Amino acid sequence: MSTPATELRKLFIEFRDLEAPLNERLAAYAAASRKIRPAYGEAIDRMVQRLNENGGWENAPNVGDQMPPFMLPSESGQLVSLQELLEQGPTAIMFHRGHWCAYCRLNLHAVARSAGAITAVGGRVVIVMPERQEYAERFRDEADAPFPVLTDLDNGYAMSLDLAIWLGPDFIQLISNSGRDVAKFQGNDAWIVPIPATFVVGRDGRIVARFIDPDFRKRMELDDLLAAL
Protein backbone atom coordinates (compact mmCIF):
# COMPACT_ATOMS: atom_id res chain seq x y z
CA MET A 1 0.00 0.00 0.00
CA SER A 2 1.27 3.45 -0.89
CA THR A 3 1.90 5.80 2.05
CA PRO A 4 2.65 9.55 2.15
CA ALA A 5 6.28 8.70 2.91
CA THR A 6 6.65 6.45 -0.14
CA GLU A 7 4.88 8.98 -2.35
CA LEU A 8 7.19 11.75 -1.16
CA ARG A 9 10.21 9.54 -1.79
CA LYS A 10 9.04 8.98 -5.38
CA LEU A 11 8.59 12.73 -5.81
CA PHE A 12 12.05 13.40 -4.41
CA ILE A 13 13.68 11.04 -6.91
CA GLU A 14 11.63 12.49 -9.77
CA PHE A 15 12.63 16.08 -9.08
CA ARG A 16 16.18 15.20 -8.07
CA ASP A 17 16.78 13.77 -11.53
CA LEU A 18 14.81 16.37 -13.47
CA GLU A 19 16.78 18.43 -15.99
CA ALA A 20 15.63 21.92 -15.01
CA PRO A 21 16.93 24.94 -13.08
CA LEU A 22 17.19 24.24 -9.36
CA ASN A 23 14.44 26.61 -8.22
CA GLU A 24 12.04 25.25 -10.83
CA ARG A 25 12.61 21.78 -9.39
CA LEU A 26 12.17 23.00 -5.83
CA ALA A 27 8.94 24.82 -6.68
CA ALA A 28 7.59 21.80 -8.54
CA TYR A 29 8.44 19.52 -5.60
CA ALA A 30 6.74 21.96 -3.20
CA ALA A 31 3.56 22.01 -5.29
CA ALA A 32 3.45 18.24 -5.72
CA SER A 33 4.23 17.45 -2.08
CA ARG A 34 1.55 19.89 -0.89
CA LYS A 35 -1.07 17.65 -2.52
CA ILE A 36 0.20 14.73 -0.44
CA ARG A 37 0.63 16.61 2.84
CA PRO A 38 -1.36 19.86 2.67
CA ALA A 39 -0.99 20.55 6.39
CA TYR A 40 2.79 20.55 6.05
CA GLY A 41 2.67 23.02 3.18
CA GLU A 42 0.35 25.30 5.16
CA ALA A 43 2.69 25.14 8.17
CA ILE A 44 5.58 26.21 5.95
CA ASP A 45 3.52 29.16 4.71
CA ARG A 46 2.76 30.24 8.28
CA MET A 47 6.37 29.93 9.37
CA VAL A 48 7.63 31.93 6.37
CA GLN A 49 5.04 34.64 7.07
CA ARG A 50 6.14 34.79 10.73
CA LEU A 51 9.80 35.08 9.76
CA ASN A 52 9.08 37.77 7.17
CA GLU A 53 7.14 39.77 9.76
CA ASN A 54 9.82 39.43 12.45
CA GLY A 55 12.87 39.81 10.20
CA GLY A 56 16.32 39.48 11.75
CA TRP A 57 18.33 37.83 9.02
CA GLU A 58 18.76 41.25 7.39
CA ASN A 59 21.58 41.73 9.91
CA ALA A 60 23.54 38.81 8.46
CA PRO A 61 26.84 39.70 6.72
CA ASN A 62 26.25 41.35 3.36
CA VAL A 63 28.13 41.77 0.10
CA GLY A 64 31.37 43.64 0.75
CA ASP A 65 31.59 42.56 4.41
CA GLN A 66 34.32 40.33 5.78
CA MET A 67 32.95 36.83 6.35
CA PRO A 68 33.34 35.97 10.05
CA PRO A 69 35.87 33.16 10.51
CA PHE A 70 35.00 29.65 11.62
CA MET A 71 36.63 26.36 12.51
CA LEU A 72 34.18 23.45 12.45
CA PRO A 73 34.49 19.64 12.30
CA SER A 74 33.75 17.89 9.02
CA GLU A 75 31.79 14.68 8.57
CA SER A 76 35.12 12.83 8.90
CA GLY A 77 36.07 14.62 12.13
CA GLN A 78 38.65 16.91 10.54
CA LEU A 79 38.63 20.54 11.66
CA VAL A 80 38.09 22.89 8.72
CA SER A 81 38.63 26.64 8.90
CA LEU A 82 37.49 29.42 6.59
CA GLN A 83 41.09 30.60 6.29
CA GLU A 84 42.37 27.30 4.91
CA LEU A 85 39.46 27.08 2.46
CA LEU A 86 40.14 30.57 1.10
CA GLU A 87 43.81 29.78 0.67
CA GLN A 88 42.70 27.30 -1.99
CA GLY A 89 40.26 29.60 -3.79
CA PRO A 90 36.94 31.46 -3.54
CA THR A 91 34.47 29.49 -1.45
CA ALA A 92 30.70 29.11 -1.28
CA ILE A 93 29.50 28.56 2.30
CA MET A 94 26.05 26.96 2.20
CA PHE A 95 23.86 26.60 5.29
CA HIS A 96 21.41 23.68 5.34
CA ARG A 97 18.74 22.72 7.86
CA GLY A 98 19.56 19.03 8.04
CA HIS A 99 19.71 15.73 6.21
CA TRP A 100 15.99 15.23 6.94
CA CYS A 101 15.01 18.25 4.81
CA ALA A 102 14.06 17.23 1.26
CA TYR A 103 14.76 20.73 -0.08
CA CYS A 104 18.27 20.67 1.40
CA ARG A 105 18.86 17.26 -0.15
CA LEU A 106 17.63 18.44 -3.55
CA ASN A 107 19.92 21.47 -3.25
CA LEU A 108 22.91 19.34 -2.28
CA HIS A 109 22.35 16.89 -5.15
CA ALA A 110 22.20 19.77 -7.63
CA VAL A 111 25.38 21.38 -6.32
CA ALA A 112 27.19 18.02 -6.25
CA ARG A 113 26.26 17.47 -9.92
CA SER A 114 27.86 20.85 -10.67
CA ALA A 115 31.09 19.99 -8.84
CA GLY A 116 33.07 19.79 -12.08
CA ALA A 117 31.94 23.24 -13.20
CA ILE A 118 32.71 24.65 -9.73
CA THR A 119 36.22 23.20 -9.82
CA ALA A 120 36.72 24.50 -13.36
CA VAL A 121 36.26 28.11 -12.20
CA GLY A 122 38.61 27.55 -9.25
CA GLY A 123 35.87 27.53 -6.63
CA ARG A 124 35.15 25.46 -3.57
CA VAL A 125 31.99 24.60 -1.63
CA VAL A 126 31.47 23.81 2.02
CA ILE A 127 28.17 22.84 3.68
CA VAL A 128 27.31 23.92 7.24
CA MET A 129 24.50 22.18 9.13
CA PRO A 130 23.54 21.75 12.82
CA GLU A 131 23.67 17.95 12.89
CA ARG A 132 25.97 15.42 14.50
CA GLN A 133 28.75 14.07 12.34
CA GLU A 134 27.12 10.73 11.54
CA TYR A 135 24.18 12.54 9.94
CA ALA A 136 26.46 15.03 8.20
CA GLU A 137 28.24 12.03 6.69
CA ARG A 138 24.93 10.46 5.64
CA PHE A 139 23.90 13.74 4.00
CA ARG A 140 27.16 13.98 2.07
CA ASP A 141 27.22 10.33 1.01
CA GLU A 142 23.65 10.27 -0.30
CA ALA A 143 24.50 13.02 -2.81
CA ASP A 144 28.03 11.69 -3.42
CA ALA A 145 29.17 15.26 -2.74
CA PRO A 146 32.93 15.85 -3.17
CA PHE A 147 33.08 18.65 -0.61
CA PRO A 148 32.99 18.74 3.20
CA VAL A 149 29.85 18.90 5.33
CA LEU A 150 30.60 20.70 8.59
CA THR A 151 28.79 20.32 11.91
CA ASP A 152 27.71 23.59 13.51
CA LEU A 153 26.62 22.02 16.78
CA ASP A 154 23.98 24.03 18.64
CA ASN A 155 23.95 26.47 15.69
CA GLY A 156 26.73 28.54 17.23
CA TYR A 157 28.09 29.86 13.94
CA ALA A 158 24.62 30.36 12.44
CA MET A 159 23.57 32.33 15.53
CA SER A 160 26.61 34.59 15.19
CA LEU A 161 25.40 35.43 11.66
CA ASP A 162 21.76 36.02 12.73
CA LEU A 163 20.60 33.01 10.71
CA ALA A 164 19.31 30.71 13.46
CA ILE A 165 15.54 30.39 13.91
CA TRP A 166 13.15 28.39 16.09
CA LEU A 167 10.84 26.20 14.03
CA GLY A 168 7.71 26.90 16.04
CA PRO A 169 5.19 24.53 17.72
CA ASP A 170 3.00 23.56 14.75
CA PHE A 171 5.99 22.83 12.52
CA ILE A 172 7.72 20.90 15.29
CA GLN A 173 4.60 18.76 15.75
CA LEU A 174 4.35 17.98 12.04
CA ILE A 175 8.02 17.03 11.80
CA SER A 176 7.77 14.84 14.89
CA ASN A 177 4.64 13.14 13.58
CA SER A 178 6.48 12.28 10.35
CA GLY A 179 9.04 10.29 12.36
CA ARG A 180 11.98 12.69 12.05
CA ASP A 181 13.85 12.85 15.35
CA VAL A 182 15.52 16.25 14.97
CA ALA A 183 16.57 16.27 18.63
CA LYS A 184 18.54 13.07 18.00
CA PHE A 185 20.03 14.42 14.77
CA GLN A 186 21.19 17.63 16.44
CA GLY A 187 22.08 16.28 19.86
CA ASN A 188 19.70 18.72 21.60
CA ASP A 189 15.99 19.47 21.81
CA ALA A 190 16.12 23.18 20.92
CA TRP A 191 14.49 22.77 17.49
CA ILE A 192 16.62 25.56 16.07
CA VAL A 193 17.82 25.48 12.46
CA PRO A 194 19.58 27.97 10.18
CA ILE A 195 17.76 29.87 7.49
CA PRO A 196 19.21 28.28 4.34
CA ALA A 197 21.76 30.75 3.04
CA THR A 198 24.72 30.88 0.68
CA PHE A 199 27.68 33.23 1.01
CA VAL A 200 30.28 33.33 -1.77
CA VAL A 201 33.53 34.57 -0.30
CA GLY A 202 36.55 35.78 -2.25
CA ARG A 203 40.11 34.85 -1.34
CA ASP A 204 40.43 38.16 0.53
CA GLY A 205 37.66 37.04 2.88
CA ARG A 206 35.06 39.48 1.58
CA ILE A 207 31.57 38.39 0.55
CA VAL A 208 31.01 38.83 -3.18
CA ALA A 209 27.47 37.37 -3.30
CA ARG A 210 24.88 36.08 -0.88
CA PHE A 211 21.45 34.46 -0.95
CA ILE A 212 19.19 34.40 2.12
CA ASP A 213 15.50 33.59 2.08
CA PRO A 214 13.37 32.55 5.07
CA ASP A 215 11.40 30.38 2.64
CA PHE A 216 13.61 27.28 2.63
CA ARG A 217 11.91 26.13 -0.57
CA LYS A 218 14.09 28.67 -2.43
CA ARG A 219 17.87 28.50 -2.87
CA MET A 220 20.65 30.27 -4.76
CA GLU A 221 20.46 29.28 -8.42
CA LEU A 222 23.46 27.32 -9.68
CA ASP A 223 24.23 29.76 -12.50
CA ASP A 224 24.40 32.58 -9.94
CA LEU A 225 26.66 30.48 -7.72
CA LEU A 226 29.05 29.73 -10.56
CA ALA A 227 29.09 33.36 -11.71
CA ALA A 228 29.95 34.56 -8.20
CA LEU A 229 32.72 32.00 -7.80
mmCIF file of C-alpha atoms in Angstrom:
data_model
loop_
_atom_site.group_PDB
_atom_site.id
_atom_site.type_symbol
_atom_site.label_atom_id
_atom_site.label_comp_id
_atom_site.label_asym_id
_atom_site.label_seq_id
_atom_site.Cartn_x
_atom_site.Cartn_y
_atom_site.Cartn_z
ATOM 1 C CA MET A 1 0.000 0.000 0.000
ATOM 2 C CA SER A 2 1.271 3.448 -0.889
ATOM 3 C CA THR A 3 1.896 5.801 2.048
ATOM 4 C CA PRO A 4 2.646 9.549 2.146
ATOM 5 C CA ALA A 5 6.281 8.701 2.914
ATOM 6 C CA THR A 6 6.652 6.450 -0.137
ATOM 7 C CA GLU A 7 4.876 8.976 -2.351
ATOM 8 C CA LEU A 8 7.190 11.747 -1.156
ATOM 9 C CA ARG A 9 10.209 9.542 -1.794
ATOM 10 C CA LYS A 10 9.042 8.977 -5.382
ATOM 11 C CA LEU A 11 8.593 12.733 -5.809
ATOM 12 C CA PHE A 12 12.046 13.402 -4.410
ATOM 13 C CA ILE A 13 13.681 11.044 -6.915
ATOM 14 C CA GLU A 14 11.633 12.487 -9.772
ATOM 15 C CA PHE A 15 12.630 16.084 -9.080
ATOM 16 C CA ARG A 16 16.180 15.196 -8.067
ATOM 17 C CA ASP A 17 16.784 13.774 -11.534
ATOM 18 C CA LEU A 18 14.810 16.374 -13.471
ATOM 19 C CA GLU A 19 16.784 18.432 -15.986
ATOM 20 C CA ALA A 20 15.628 21.915 -15.014
ATOM 21 C CA PRO A 21 16.927 24.940 -13.084
ATOM 22 C CA LEU A 22 17.192 24.242 -9.364
ATOM 23 C CA ASN A 23 14.437 26.614 -8.224
ATOM 24 C CA GLU A 24 12.035 25.249 -10.825
ATOM 25 C CA ARG A 25 12.608 21.776 -9.392
ATOM 26 C CA LEU A 26 12.173 22.999 -5.827
ATOM 27 C CA ALA A 27 8.941 24.825 -6.676
ATOM 28 C CA ALA A 28 7.586 21.799 -8.542
ATOM 29 C CA TYR A 29 8.440 19.522 -5.603
ATOM 30 C CA ALA A 30 6.740 21.956 -3.202
ATOM 31 C CA ALA A 31 3.559 22.013 -5.286
ATOM 32 C CA ALA A 32 3.446 18.235 -5.716
ATOM 33 C CA SER A 33 4.225 17.452 -2.077
ATOM 34 C CA ARG A 34 1.549 19.891 -0.886
ATOM 35 C CA LYS A 35 -1.070 17.651 -2.520
ATOM 36 C CA ILE A 36 0.196 14.731 -0.440
ATOM 37 C CA ARG A 37 0.632 16.614 2.842
ATOM 38 C CA PRO A 38 -1.364 19.861 2.671
ATOM 39 C CA ALA A 39 -0.989 20.550 6.394
ATOM 40 C CA TYR A 40 2.794 20.549 6.048
ATOM 41 C CA GLY A 41 2.666 23.024 3.176
ATOM 42 C CA GLU A 42 0.354 25.296 5.158
ATOM 43 C CA ALA A 43 2.687 25.142 8.171
ATOM 44 C CA ILE A 44 5.579 26.214 5.953
ATOM 45 C CA ASP A 45 3.521 29.158 4.709
ATOM 46 C CA ARG A 46 2.756 30.242 8.277
ATOM 47 C CA MET A 47 6.373 29.932 9.368
ATOM 48 C CA VAL A 48 7.625 31.935 6.367
ATOM 49 C CA GLN A 49 5.039 34.641 7.074
ATOM 50 C CA ARG A 50 6.141 34.785 10.733
ATOM 51 C CA LEU A 51 9.799 35.083 9.756
ATOM 52 C CA ASN A 52 9.080 37.774 7.173
ATOM 53 C CA GLU A 53 7.140 39.774 9.762
ATOM 54 C CA ASN A 54 9.821 39.430 12.445
ATOM 55 C CA GLY A 55 12.874 39.814 10.198
ATOM 56 C CA GLY A 56 16.323 39.483 11.752
ATOM 57 C CA TRP A 57 18.334 37.829 9.021
ATOM 58 C CA GLU A 58 18.757 41.248 7.391
ATOM 59 C CA ASN A 59 21.581 41.734 9.908
ATOM 60 C CA ALA A 60 23.542 38.814 8.455
ATOM 61 C CA PRO A 61 26.836 39.700 6.720
ATOM 62 C CA ASN A 62 26.254 41.346 3.362
ATOM 63 C CA VAL A 63 28.126 41.771 0.100
ATOM 64 C CA GLY A 64 31.367 43.639 0.746
ATOM 65 C CA ASP A 65 31.593 42.564 4.407
ATOM 66 C CA GLN A 66 34.319 40.333 5.778
ATOM 67 C CA MET A 67 32.955 36.827 6.345
ATOM 68 C CA PRO A 68 33.336 35.971 10.047
ATOM 69 C CA PRO A 69 35.870 33.162 10.511
ATOM 70 C CA PHE A 70 34.997 29.645 11.624
ATOM 71 C CA MET A 71 36.630 26.358 12.505
ATOM 72 C CA LEU A 72 34.183 23.445 12.452
ATOM 73 C CA PRO A 73 34.489 19.640 12.300
ATOM 74 C CA SER A 74 33.746 17.891 9.019
ATOM 75 C CA GLU A 75 31.794 14.682 8.567
ATOM 76 C CA SER A 76 35.117 12.827 8.902
ATOM 77 C CA GLY A 77 36.069 14.619 12.130
ATOM 78 C CA GLN A 78 38.650 16.915 10.540
ATOM 79 C CA LEU A 79 38.625 20.543 11.661
ATOM 80 C CA VAL A 80 38.091 22.888 8.721
ATOM 81 C CA SER A 81 38.628 26.644 8.896
ATOM 82 C CA LEU A 82 37.490 29.419 6.593
ATOM 83 C CA GLN A 83 41.089 30.602 6.294
ATOM 84 C CA GLU A 84 42.372 27.301 4.912
ATOM 85 C CA LEU A 85 39.458 27.080 2.464
ATOM 86 C CA LEU A 86 40.136 30.565 1.100
ATOM 87 C CA GLU A 87 43.808 29.777 0.673
ATOM 88 C CA GLN A 88 42.699 27.297 -1.991
ATOM 89 C CA GLY A 89 40.257 29.599 -3.789
ATOM 90 C CA PRO A 90 36.942 31.460 -3.539
ATOM 91 C CA THR A 91 34.466 29.488 -1.454
ATOM 92 C CA ALA A 92 30.699 29.108 -1.277
ATOM 93 C CA ILE A 93 29.499 28.556 2.299
ATOM 94 C CA MET A 94 26.053 26.961 2.204
ATOM 95 C CA PHE A 95 23.858 26.598 5.291
ATOM 96 C CA HIS A 96 21.412 23.682 5.339
ATOM 97 C CA ARG A 97 18.740 22.723 7.862
ATOM 98 C CA GLY A 98 19.559 19.034 8.044
ATOM 99 C CA HIS A 99 19.712 15.727 6.211
ATOM 100 C CA TRP A 100 15.993 15.227 6.937
ATOM 101 C CA CYS A 101 15.014 18.250 4.810
ATOM 102 C CA ALA A 102 14.065 17.225 1.259
ATOM 103 C CA TYR A 103 14.762 20.726 -0.081
ATOM 104 C CA CYS A 104 18.273 20.672 1.396
ATOM 105 C CA ARG A 105 18.863 17.261 -0.154
ATOM 106 C CA LEU A 106 17.634 18.436 -3.555
ATOM 107 C CA ASN A 107 19.916 21.467 -3.252
ATOM 108 C CA LEU A 108 22.913 19.342 -2.284
ATOM 109 C CA HIS A 109 22.346 16.887 -5.153
ATOM 110 C CA ALA A 110 22.198 19.772 -7.630
ATOM 111 C CA VAL A 111 25.384 21.378 -6.321
ATOM 112 C CA ALA A 112 27.186 18.017 -6.250
ATOM 113 C CA ARG A 113 26.262 17.466 -9.919
ATOM 114 C CA SER A 114 27.862 20.846 -10.671
ATOM 115 C CA ALA A 115 31.092 19.994 -8.838
ATOM 116 C CA GLY A 116 33.069 19.789 -12.083
ATOM 117 C CA ALA A 117 31.936 23.240 -13.199
ATOM 118 C CA ILE A 118 32.712 24.652 -9.735
ATOM 119 C CA THR A 119 36.219 23.204 -9.821
ATOM 120 C CA ALA A 120 36.723 24.502 -13.362
ATOM 121 C CA VAL A 121 36.260 28.110 -12.197
ATOM 122 C CA GLY A 122 38.614 27.551 -9.254
ATOM 123 C CA GLY A 123 35.871 27.530 -6.634
ATOM 124 C CA ARG A 124 35.147 25.464 -3.570
ATOM 125 C CA VAL A 125 31.987 24.596 -1.633
ATOM 126 C CA VAL A 126 31.473 23.808 2.023
ATOM 127 C CA ILE A 127 28.174 22.844 3.675
ATOM 128 C CA VAL A 128 27.308 23.915 7.237
ATOM 129 C CA MET A 129 24.499 22.182 9.128
ATOM 130 C CA PRO A 130 23.540 21.746 12.818
ATOM 131 C CA GLU A 131 23.672 17.949 12.891
ATOM 132 C CA ARG A 132 25.969 15.422 14.501
ATOM 133 C CA GLN A 133 28.745 14.066 12.336
ATOM 134 C CA GLU A 134 27.119 10.725 11.542
ATOM 135 C CA TYR A 135 24.178 12.536 9.939
ATOM 136 C CA ALA A 136 26.458 15.029 8.196
ATOM 137 C CA GLU A 137 28.243 12.028 6.689
ATOM 138 C CA ARG A 138 24.926 10.462 5.644
ATOM 139 C CA PHE A 139 23.899 13.745 4.002
ATOM 140 C CA ARG A 140 27.162 13.976 2.070
ATOM 141 C CA ASP A 141 27.216 10.329 1.008
ATOM 142 C CA GLU A 142 23.646 10.269 -0.299
ATOM 143 C CA ALA A 143 24.495 13.017 -2.805
ATOM 144 C CA ASP A 144 28.032 11.692 -3.420
ATOM 145 C CA ALA A 145 29.171 15.258 -2.735
ATOM 146 C CA PRO A 146 32.929 15.850 -3.165
ATOM 147 C CA PHE A 147 33.080 18.654 -0.605
ATOM 148 C CA PRO A 148 32.988 18.740 3.200
ATOM 149 C CA VAL A 149 29.855 18.905 5.332
ATOM 150 C CA LEU A 150 30.603 20.702 8.592
ATOM 151 C CA THR A 151 28.793 20.316 11.914
ATOM 152 C CA ASP A 152 27.710 23.591 13.509
ATOM 153 C CA LEU A 153 26.623 22.016 16.776
ATOM 154 C CA ASP A 154 23.980 24.027 18.644
ATOM 155 C CA ASN A 155 23.946 26.466 15.695
ATOM 156 C CA GLY A 156 26.728 28.540 17.232
ATOM 157 C CA TYR A 157 28.087 29.864 13.943
ATOM 158 C CA ALA A 158 24.618 30.360 12.437
ATOM 159 C CA MET A 159 23.574 32.333 15.527
ATOM 160 C CA SER A 160 26.612 34.590 15.187
ATOM 161 C CA LEU A 161 25.398 35.427 11.664
ATOM 162 C CA ASP A 162 21.758 36.015 12.732
ATOM 163 C CA LEU A 163 20.605 33.014 10.706
ATOM 164 C CA ALA A 164 19.314 30.709 13.457
ATOM 165 C CA ILE A 165 15.541 30.387 13.912
ATOM 166 C CA TRP A 166 13.149 28.394 16.094
ATOM 167 C CA LEU A 167 10.840 26.197 14.027
ATOM 168 C CA GLY A 168 7.705 26.900 16.044
ATOM 169 C CA PRO A 169 5.194 24.533 17.715
ATOM 170 C CA ASP A 170 3.004 23.562 14.755
ATOM 171 C CA PHE A 171 5.987 22.832 12.520
ATOM 172 C CA ILE A 172 7.723 20.901 15.294
ATOM 173 C CA GLN A 173 4.598 18.756 15.755
ATOM 174 C CA LEU A 174 4.349 17.977 12.045
ATOM 175 C CA ILE A 175 8.023 17.026 11.795
ATOM 176 C CA SER A 176 7.774 14.841 14.893
ATOM 177 C CA ASN A 177 4.636 13.136 13.575
ATOM 178 C CA SER A 178 6.476 12.278 10.355
ATOM 179 C CA GLY A 179 9.041 10.291 12.362
ATOM 180 C CA ARG A 180 11.984 12.692 12.045
ATOM 181 C CA ASP A 181 13.851 12.851 15.354
ATOM 182 C CA VAL A 182 15.519 16.253 14.968
ATOM 183 C CA ALA A 183 16.575 16.266 18.630
ATOM 184 C CA LYS A 184 18.544 13.070 17.996
ATOM 185 C CA PHE A 185 20.029 14.423 14.768
ATOM 186 C CA GLN A 186 21.186 17.632 16.435
ATOM 187 C CA GLY A 187 22.078 16.281 19.862
ATOM 188 C CA ASN A 188 19.696 18.720 21.602
ATOM 189 C CA ASP A 189 15.989 19.471 21.809
ATOM 190 C CA ALA A 190 16.123 23.184 20.923
ATOM 191 C CA TRP A 191 14.491 22.769 17.490
ATOM 192 C CA ILE A 192 16.617 25.559 16.070
ATOM 193 C CA VAL A 193 17.821 25.483 12.458
ATOM 194 C CA PRO A 194 19.575 27.969 10.183
ATOM 195 C CA ILE A 195 17.762 29.871 7.494
ATOM 196 C CA PRO A 196 19.208 28.283 4.339
ATOM 197 C CA ALA A 197 21.763 30.753 3.037
ATOM 198 C CA THR A 198 24.716 30.879 0.678
ATOM 199 C CA PHE A 199 27.676 33.232 1.007
ATOM 200 C CA VAL A 200 30.275 33.331 -1.773
ATOM 201 C CA VAL A 201 33.528 34.570 -0.300
ATOM 202 C CA GLY A 202 36.550 35.784 -2.249
ATOM 203 C CA ARG A 203 40.105 34.852 -1.337
ATOM 204 C CA ASP A 204 40.428 38.156 0.531
ATOM 205 C CA GLY A 205 37.659 37.037 2.883
ATOM 206 C CA ARG A 206 35.061 39.482 1.580
ATOM 207 C CA ILE A 207 31.570 38.393 0.548
ATOM 208 C CA VAL A 208 31.007 38.827 -3.183
ATOM 209 C CA ALA A 209 27.475 37.374 -3.300
ATOM 210 C CA ARG A 210 24.877 36.083 -0.878
ATOM 211 C CA PHE A 211 21.447 34.460 -0.950
ATOM 212 C CA ILE A 212 19.192 34.400 2.123
ATOM 213 C CA ASP A 213 15.496 33.587 2.075
ATOM 214 C CA PRO A 214 13.373 32.546 5.074
ATOM 215 C CA ASP A 215 11.397 30.377 2.642
ATOM 216 C CA PHE A 216 13.605 27.282 2.627
ATOM 217 C CA ARG A 217 11.912 26.127 -0.575
ATOM 218 C CA LYS A 218 14.088 28.668 -2.430
ATOM 219 C CA ARG A 219 17.869 28.504 -2.867
ATOM 220 C CA MET A 220 20.654 30.268 -4.762
ATOM 221 C CA GLU A 221 20.459 29.281 -8.420
ATOM 222 C CA LEU A 222 23.456 27.324 -9.680
ATOM 223 C CA ASP A 223 24.228 29.764 -12.495
ATOM 224 C CA ASP A 224 24.400 32.583 -9.941
ATOM 225 C CA LEU A 225 26.662 30.485 -7.719
ATOM 226 C CA LEU A 226 29.053 29.735 -10.559
ATOM 227 C CA ALA A 227 29.086 33.362 -11.706
ATOM 228 C CA ALA A 228 29.950 34.555 -8.203
ATOM 229 C CA LEU A 229 32.723 31.996 -7.805
#
